[in-house]
Short mmCIF file of C-alpha atoms in Angstrom, two decimals:
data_model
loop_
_atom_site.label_atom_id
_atom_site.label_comp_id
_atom_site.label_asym_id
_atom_site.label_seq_id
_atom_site.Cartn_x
_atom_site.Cartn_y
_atom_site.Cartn_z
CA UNK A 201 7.33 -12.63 -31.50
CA UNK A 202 10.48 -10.56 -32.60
CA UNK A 203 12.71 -9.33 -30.25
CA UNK A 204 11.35 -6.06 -28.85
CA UNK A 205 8.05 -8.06 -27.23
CA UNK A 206 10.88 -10.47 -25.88
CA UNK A 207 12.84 -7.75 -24.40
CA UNK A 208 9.27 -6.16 -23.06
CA UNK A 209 7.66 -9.83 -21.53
CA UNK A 210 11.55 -10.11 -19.79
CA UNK A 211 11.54 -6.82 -18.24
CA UNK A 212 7.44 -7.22 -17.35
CA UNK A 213 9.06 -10.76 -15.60
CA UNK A 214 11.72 -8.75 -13.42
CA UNK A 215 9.07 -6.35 -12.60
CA UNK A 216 6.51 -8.50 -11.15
CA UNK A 217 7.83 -8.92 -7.67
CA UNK A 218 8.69 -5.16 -7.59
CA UNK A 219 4.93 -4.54 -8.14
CA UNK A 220 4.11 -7.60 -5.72
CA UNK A 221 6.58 -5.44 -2.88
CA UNK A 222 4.29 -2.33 -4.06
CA UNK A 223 1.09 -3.76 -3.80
CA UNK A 224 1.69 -5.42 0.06
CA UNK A 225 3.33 -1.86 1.06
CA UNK A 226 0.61 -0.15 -0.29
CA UNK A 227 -2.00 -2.54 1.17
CA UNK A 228 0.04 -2.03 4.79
CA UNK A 229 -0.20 1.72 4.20
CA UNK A 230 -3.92 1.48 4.06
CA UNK A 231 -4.22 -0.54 7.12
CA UNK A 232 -1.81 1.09 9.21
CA UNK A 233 -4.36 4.68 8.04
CA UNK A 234 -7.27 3.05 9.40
CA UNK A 235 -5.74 2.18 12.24
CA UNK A 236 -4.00 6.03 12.66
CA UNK A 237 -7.60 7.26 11.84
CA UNK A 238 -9.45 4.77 14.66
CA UNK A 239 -6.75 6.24 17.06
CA UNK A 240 -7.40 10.37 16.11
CA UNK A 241 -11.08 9.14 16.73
CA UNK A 242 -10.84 7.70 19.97
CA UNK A 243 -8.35 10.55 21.15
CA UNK A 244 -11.03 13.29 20.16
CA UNK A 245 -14.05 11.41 21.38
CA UNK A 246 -11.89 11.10 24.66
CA UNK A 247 -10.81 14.98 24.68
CA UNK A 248 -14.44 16.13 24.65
CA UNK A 249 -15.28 13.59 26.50
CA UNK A 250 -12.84 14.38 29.23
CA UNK A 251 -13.96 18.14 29.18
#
């Protein structure tokens, strides 16, 4: 392995929780939009309900 894979496998190494942090936000982000999207549901099926 010469030393430009070394220096590429290190950085990968540092990276890896960074993309671990990414990957959970992300994965919050698409819960917390369902959850946003169940809620503009509810309010509109209430609103024309209501009327």
């Amino acid at each position: 392995m010469n030393s430009e894979e070394k220096k590429y496998l290190r950085s990968i190494k540092k990276m890896a929780p960074t993309y671990e942090i990414f990957t959970t936000l992300a994965a919050m982000l698409r819960r917390l939009q369902s959850k946003v999207d169940q809620l503009l549901k509810n309010s509109r099926a209430l609103k024309y309900h209501d009327a």
